[in-house]
JSON list of C-alpha atoms in Angstrom, two decimals:
[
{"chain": "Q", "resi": 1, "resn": "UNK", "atom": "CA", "xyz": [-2.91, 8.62, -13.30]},
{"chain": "Q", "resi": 2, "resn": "UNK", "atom": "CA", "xyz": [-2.87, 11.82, -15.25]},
{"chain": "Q", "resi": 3, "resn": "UNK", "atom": "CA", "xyz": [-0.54, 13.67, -12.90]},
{"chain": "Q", "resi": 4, "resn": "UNK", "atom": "CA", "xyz": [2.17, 10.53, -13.19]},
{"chain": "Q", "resi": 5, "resn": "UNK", "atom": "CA", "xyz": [2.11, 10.78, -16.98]},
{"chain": "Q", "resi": 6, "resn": "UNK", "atom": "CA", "xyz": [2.02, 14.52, -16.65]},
{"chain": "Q", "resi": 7, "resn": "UNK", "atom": "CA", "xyz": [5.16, 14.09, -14.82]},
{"chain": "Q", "resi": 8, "resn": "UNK", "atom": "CA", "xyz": [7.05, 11.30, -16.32]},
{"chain": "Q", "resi": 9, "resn": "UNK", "atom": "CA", "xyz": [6.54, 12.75, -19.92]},
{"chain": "Q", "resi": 10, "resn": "UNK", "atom": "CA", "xyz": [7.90, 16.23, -18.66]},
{"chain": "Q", "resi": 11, "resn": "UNK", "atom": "CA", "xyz": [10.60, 15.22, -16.77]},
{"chain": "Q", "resi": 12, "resn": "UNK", "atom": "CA", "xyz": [11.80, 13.12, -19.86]},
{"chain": "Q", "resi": 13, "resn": "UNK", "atom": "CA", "xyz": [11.78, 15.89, -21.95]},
{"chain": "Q", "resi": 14, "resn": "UNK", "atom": "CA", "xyz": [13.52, 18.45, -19.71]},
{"chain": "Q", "resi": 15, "resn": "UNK", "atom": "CA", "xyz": [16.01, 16.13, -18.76]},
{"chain": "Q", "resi": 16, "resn": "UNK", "atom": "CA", "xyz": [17.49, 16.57, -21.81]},
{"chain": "Q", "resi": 17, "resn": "UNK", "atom": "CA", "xyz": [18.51, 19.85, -22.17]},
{"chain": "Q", "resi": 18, "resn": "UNK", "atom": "CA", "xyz": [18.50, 21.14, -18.27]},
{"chain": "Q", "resi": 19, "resn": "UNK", "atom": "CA", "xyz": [20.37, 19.10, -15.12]},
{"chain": "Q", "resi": 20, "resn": "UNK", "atom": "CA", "xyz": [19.14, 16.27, -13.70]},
{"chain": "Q", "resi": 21, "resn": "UNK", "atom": "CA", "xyz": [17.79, 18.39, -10.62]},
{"chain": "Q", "resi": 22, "resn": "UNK", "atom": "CA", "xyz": [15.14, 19.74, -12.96]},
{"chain": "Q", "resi": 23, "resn": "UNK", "atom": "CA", "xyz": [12.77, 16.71, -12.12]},
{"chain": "Q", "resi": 24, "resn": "UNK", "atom": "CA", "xyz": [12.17, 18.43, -9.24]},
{"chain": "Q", "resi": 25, "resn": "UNK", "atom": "CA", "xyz": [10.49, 21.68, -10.65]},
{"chain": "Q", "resi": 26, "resn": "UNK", "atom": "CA", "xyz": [8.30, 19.23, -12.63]},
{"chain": "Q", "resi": 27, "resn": "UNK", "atom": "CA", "xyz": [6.97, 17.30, -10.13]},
{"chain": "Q", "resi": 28, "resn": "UNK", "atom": "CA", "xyz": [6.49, 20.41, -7.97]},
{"chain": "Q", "resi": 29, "resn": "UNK", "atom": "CA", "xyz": [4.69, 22.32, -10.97]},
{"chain": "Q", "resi": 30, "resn": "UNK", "atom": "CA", "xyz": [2.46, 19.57, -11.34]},
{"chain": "Q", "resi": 31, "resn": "UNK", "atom": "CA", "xyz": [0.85, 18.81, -8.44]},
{"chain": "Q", "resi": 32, "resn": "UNK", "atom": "CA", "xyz": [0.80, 22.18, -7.35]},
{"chain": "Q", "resi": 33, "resn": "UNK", "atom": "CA", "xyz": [-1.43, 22.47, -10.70]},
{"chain": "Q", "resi": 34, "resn": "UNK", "atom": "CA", "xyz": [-3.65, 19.16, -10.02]},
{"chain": "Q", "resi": 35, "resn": "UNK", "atom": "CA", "xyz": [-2.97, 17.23, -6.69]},
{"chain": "Q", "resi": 36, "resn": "UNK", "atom": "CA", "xyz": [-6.08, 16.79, -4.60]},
{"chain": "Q", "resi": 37, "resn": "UNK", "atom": "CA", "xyz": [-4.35, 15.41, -1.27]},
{"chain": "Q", "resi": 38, "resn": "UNK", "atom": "CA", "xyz": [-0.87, 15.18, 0.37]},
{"chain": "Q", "resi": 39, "resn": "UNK", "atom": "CA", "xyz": [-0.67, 11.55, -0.67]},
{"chain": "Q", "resi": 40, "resn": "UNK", "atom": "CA", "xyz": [-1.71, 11.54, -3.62]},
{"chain": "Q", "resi": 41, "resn": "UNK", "atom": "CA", "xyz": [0.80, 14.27, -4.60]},
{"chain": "Q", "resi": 42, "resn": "UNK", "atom": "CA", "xyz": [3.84, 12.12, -3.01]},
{"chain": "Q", "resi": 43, "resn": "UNK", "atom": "CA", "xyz": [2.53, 9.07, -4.92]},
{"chain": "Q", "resi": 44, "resn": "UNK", "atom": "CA", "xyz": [2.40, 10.63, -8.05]},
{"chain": "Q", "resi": 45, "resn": "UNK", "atom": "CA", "xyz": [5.95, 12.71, -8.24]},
{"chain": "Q", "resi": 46, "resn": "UNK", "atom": "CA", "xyz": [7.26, 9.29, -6.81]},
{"chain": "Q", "resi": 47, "resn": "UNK", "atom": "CA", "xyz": [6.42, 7.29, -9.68]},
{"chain": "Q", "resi": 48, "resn": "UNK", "atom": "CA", "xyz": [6.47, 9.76, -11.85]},
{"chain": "Q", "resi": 49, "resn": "UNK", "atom": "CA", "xyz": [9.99, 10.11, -12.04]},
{"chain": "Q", "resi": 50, "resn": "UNK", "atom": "CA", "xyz": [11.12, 6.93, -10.57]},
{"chain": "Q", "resi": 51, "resn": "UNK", "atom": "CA", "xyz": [9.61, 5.14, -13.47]},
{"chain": "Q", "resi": 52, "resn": "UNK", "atom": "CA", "xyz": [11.28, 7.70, -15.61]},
{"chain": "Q", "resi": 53, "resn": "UNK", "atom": "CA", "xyz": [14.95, 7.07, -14.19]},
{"chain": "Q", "resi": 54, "resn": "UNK", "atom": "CA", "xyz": [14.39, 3.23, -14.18]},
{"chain": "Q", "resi": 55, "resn": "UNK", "atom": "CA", "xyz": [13.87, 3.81, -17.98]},
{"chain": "Q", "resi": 56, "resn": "UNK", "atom": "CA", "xyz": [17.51, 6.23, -18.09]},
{"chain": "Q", "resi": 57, "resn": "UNK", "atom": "CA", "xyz": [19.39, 3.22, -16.19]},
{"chain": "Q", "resi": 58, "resn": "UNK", "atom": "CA", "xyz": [18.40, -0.09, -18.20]},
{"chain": "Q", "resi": 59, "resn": "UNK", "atom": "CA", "xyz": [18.98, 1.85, -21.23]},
{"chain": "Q", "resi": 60, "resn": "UNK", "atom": "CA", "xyz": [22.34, 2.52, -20.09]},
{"chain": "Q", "resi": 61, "resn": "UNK", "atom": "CA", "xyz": [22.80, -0.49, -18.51]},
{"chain": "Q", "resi": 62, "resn": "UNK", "atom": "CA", "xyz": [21.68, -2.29, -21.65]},
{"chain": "Q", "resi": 63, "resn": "UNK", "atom": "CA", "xyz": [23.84, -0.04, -24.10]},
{"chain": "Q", "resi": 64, "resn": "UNK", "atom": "CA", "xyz": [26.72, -0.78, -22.44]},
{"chain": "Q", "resi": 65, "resn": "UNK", "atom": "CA", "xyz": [26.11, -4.36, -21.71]},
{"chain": "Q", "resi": 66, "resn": "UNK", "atom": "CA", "xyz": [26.13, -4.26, -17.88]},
{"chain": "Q", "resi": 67, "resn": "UNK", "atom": "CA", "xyz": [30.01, -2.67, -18.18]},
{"chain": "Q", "resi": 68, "resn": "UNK", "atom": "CA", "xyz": [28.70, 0.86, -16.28]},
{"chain": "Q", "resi": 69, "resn": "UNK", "atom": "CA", "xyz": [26.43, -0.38, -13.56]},
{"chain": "Q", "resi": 70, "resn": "UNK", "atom": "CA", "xyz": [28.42, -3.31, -12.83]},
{"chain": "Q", "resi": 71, "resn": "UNK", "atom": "CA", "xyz": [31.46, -0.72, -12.48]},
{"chain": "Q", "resi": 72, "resn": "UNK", "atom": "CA", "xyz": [29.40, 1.26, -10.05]},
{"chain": "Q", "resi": 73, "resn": "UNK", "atom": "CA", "xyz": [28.39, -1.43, -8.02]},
{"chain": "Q", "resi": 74, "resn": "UNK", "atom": "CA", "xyz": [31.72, -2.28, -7.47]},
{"chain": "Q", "resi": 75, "resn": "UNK", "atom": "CA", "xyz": [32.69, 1.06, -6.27]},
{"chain": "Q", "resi": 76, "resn": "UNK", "atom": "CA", "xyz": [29.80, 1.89, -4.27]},
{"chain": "Q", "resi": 77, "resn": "UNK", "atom": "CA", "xyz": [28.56, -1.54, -3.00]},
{"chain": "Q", "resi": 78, "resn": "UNK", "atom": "CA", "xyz": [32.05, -3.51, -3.29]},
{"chain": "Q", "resi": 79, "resn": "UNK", "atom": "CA", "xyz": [29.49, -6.10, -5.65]},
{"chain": "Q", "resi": 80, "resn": "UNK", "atom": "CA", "xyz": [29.01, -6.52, -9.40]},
{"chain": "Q", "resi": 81, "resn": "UNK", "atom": "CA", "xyz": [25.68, -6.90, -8.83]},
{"chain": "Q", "resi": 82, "resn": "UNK", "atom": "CA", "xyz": [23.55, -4.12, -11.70]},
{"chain": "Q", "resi": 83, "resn": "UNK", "atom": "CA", "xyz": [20.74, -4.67, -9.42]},
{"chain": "Q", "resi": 84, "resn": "UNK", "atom": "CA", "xyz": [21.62, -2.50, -6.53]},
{"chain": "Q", "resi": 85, "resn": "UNK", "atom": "CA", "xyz": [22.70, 0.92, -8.55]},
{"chain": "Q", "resi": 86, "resn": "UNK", "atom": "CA", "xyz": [19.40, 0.68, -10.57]},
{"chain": "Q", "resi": 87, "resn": "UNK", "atom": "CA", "xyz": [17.49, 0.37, -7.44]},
{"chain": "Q", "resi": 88, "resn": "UNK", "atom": "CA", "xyz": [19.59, 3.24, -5.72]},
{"chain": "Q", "resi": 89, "resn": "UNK", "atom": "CA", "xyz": [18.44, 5.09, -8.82]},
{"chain": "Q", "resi": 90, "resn": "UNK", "atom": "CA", "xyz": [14.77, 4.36, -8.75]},
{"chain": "Q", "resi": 91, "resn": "UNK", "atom": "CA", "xyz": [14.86, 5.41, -5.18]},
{"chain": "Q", "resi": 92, "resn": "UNK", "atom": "CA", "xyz": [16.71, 7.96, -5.13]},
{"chain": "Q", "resi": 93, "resn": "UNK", "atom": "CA", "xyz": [14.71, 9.48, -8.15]},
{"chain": "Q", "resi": 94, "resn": "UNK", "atom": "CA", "xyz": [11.50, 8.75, -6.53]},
{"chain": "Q", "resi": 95, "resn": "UNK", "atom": "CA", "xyz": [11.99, 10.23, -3.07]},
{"chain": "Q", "resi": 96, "resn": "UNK", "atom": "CA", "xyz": [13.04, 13.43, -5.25]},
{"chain": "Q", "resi": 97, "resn": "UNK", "atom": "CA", "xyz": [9.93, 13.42, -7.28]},
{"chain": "Q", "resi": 98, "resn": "UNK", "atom": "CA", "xyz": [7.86, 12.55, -4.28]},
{"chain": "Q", "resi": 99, "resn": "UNK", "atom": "CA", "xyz": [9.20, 15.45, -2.02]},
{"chain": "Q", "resi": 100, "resn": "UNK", "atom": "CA", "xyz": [8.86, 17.97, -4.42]},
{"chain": "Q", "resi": 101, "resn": "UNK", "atom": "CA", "xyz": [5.35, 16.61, -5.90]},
{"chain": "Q", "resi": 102, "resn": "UNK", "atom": "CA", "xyz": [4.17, 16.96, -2.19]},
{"chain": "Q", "resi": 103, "resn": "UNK", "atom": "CA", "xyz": [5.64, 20.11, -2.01]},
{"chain": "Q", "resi": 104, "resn": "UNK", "atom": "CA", "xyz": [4.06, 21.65, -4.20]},
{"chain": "Q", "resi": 105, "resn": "UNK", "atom": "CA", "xyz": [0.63, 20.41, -2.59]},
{"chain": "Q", "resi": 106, "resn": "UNK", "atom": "CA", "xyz": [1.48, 21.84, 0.70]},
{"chain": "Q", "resi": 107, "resn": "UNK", "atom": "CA", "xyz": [2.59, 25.19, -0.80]},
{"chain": "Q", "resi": 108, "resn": "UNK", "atom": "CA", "xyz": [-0.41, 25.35, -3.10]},
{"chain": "Q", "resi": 109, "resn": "UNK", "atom": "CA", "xyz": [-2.89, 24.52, 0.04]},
{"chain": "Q", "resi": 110, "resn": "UNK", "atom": "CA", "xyz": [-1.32, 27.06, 2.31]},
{"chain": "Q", "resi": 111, "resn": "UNK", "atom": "CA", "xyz": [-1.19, 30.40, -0.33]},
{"chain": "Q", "resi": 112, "resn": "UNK", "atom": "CA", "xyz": [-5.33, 28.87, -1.19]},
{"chain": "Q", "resi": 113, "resn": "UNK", "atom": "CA", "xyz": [-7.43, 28.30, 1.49]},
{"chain": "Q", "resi": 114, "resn": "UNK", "atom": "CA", "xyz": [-10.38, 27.00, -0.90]},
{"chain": "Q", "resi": 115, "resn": "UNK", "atom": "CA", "xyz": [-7.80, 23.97, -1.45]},
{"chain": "Q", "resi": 116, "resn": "UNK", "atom": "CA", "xyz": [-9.05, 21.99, 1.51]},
{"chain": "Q", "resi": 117, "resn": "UNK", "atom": "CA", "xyz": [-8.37, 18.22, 2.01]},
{"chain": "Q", "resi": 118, "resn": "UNK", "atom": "CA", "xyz": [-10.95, 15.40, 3.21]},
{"chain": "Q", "resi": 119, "resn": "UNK", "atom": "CA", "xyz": [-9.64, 15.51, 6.73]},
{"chain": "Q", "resi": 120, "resn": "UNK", "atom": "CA", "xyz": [-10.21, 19.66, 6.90]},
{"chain": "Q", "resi": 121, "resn": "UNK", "atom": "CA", "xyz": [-13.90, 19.66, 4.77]}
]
C-alpha cells in the first residue's frame, strides 16, 4: 500500500513539469527501492499510476464537459462514448506503471543476490 501511494503521489508531481513517459522512472525507482516479489511490484506500479491517470482524464473530461473525450472516441472508436478513452487511459497507464514497477524488481534482484523471493528461499 505504501509503494502505490509512493508512486501515485510521485508520478503526480513529476508529471507536471517532465513528459508523460516520466511515470515510468517512478514506478521503476520505487519498487526497485521497496518491492518484495515480482507481483507485488507489477501490482503496485499498475495502480499506482493507473489510478493517477484516471484522476488526469475525469478532470479533463469534467472541465470540458465531455467535449474532449467524446471527440476522441469518435476518432479512435467511431463512438461518443467517454467511457472507452478513459479506460484506454487507465490501461494504458497501468500496463506502463506495471512494466516498469516490475522492472525495477527484476533488475534490483539480479545486481543483489540477498534479494531472494519466496519461491528461491
Amino acid at each position: 500500500m505504501i509503494q502505490i501511494l509512493f508512486i501515485m503521489l510521485l508520478s503526480a508531481l513529476v508529471q507536471l513539469v517532465l513528459p508523460w513517459w516520466s511515470i515510468a522512472i517512478v514506478a521503476f525507482g520505487v519498487c526497485f527501492w521497496r518491492s518484495t516479489r515480482g507481483g507485488q511490484a507489477f501490482l503496485s506500479g499498475f495502480l499506482g499510476i493507473a489510478v493517477v491517470w484516471l484522476l488526469y482524464a475525469l478532470l479533463i473530461h469534467l472541465r470540458t464537459e465531455g467535449v474532449f473525450t467524446g471527440r476522441m472516441g469518435l476518432l479512435l472508436f467511431k463512438s461518443e462514448s467517454a467511457a472507452l478513452p478513459l479506460l484506454v487511459t487507465v490501461v494504458l497507464g497501468g500496463l506502463i506503471g506495471g512494466l516498469s514497477g516490475l522492472t525495477g524488481f527484476l533488475i534490483r534482484r539480479a545486481t543483489n543476490p540477498a534479494v531472494s523471493t519466496p519461491r528461491d528461499a
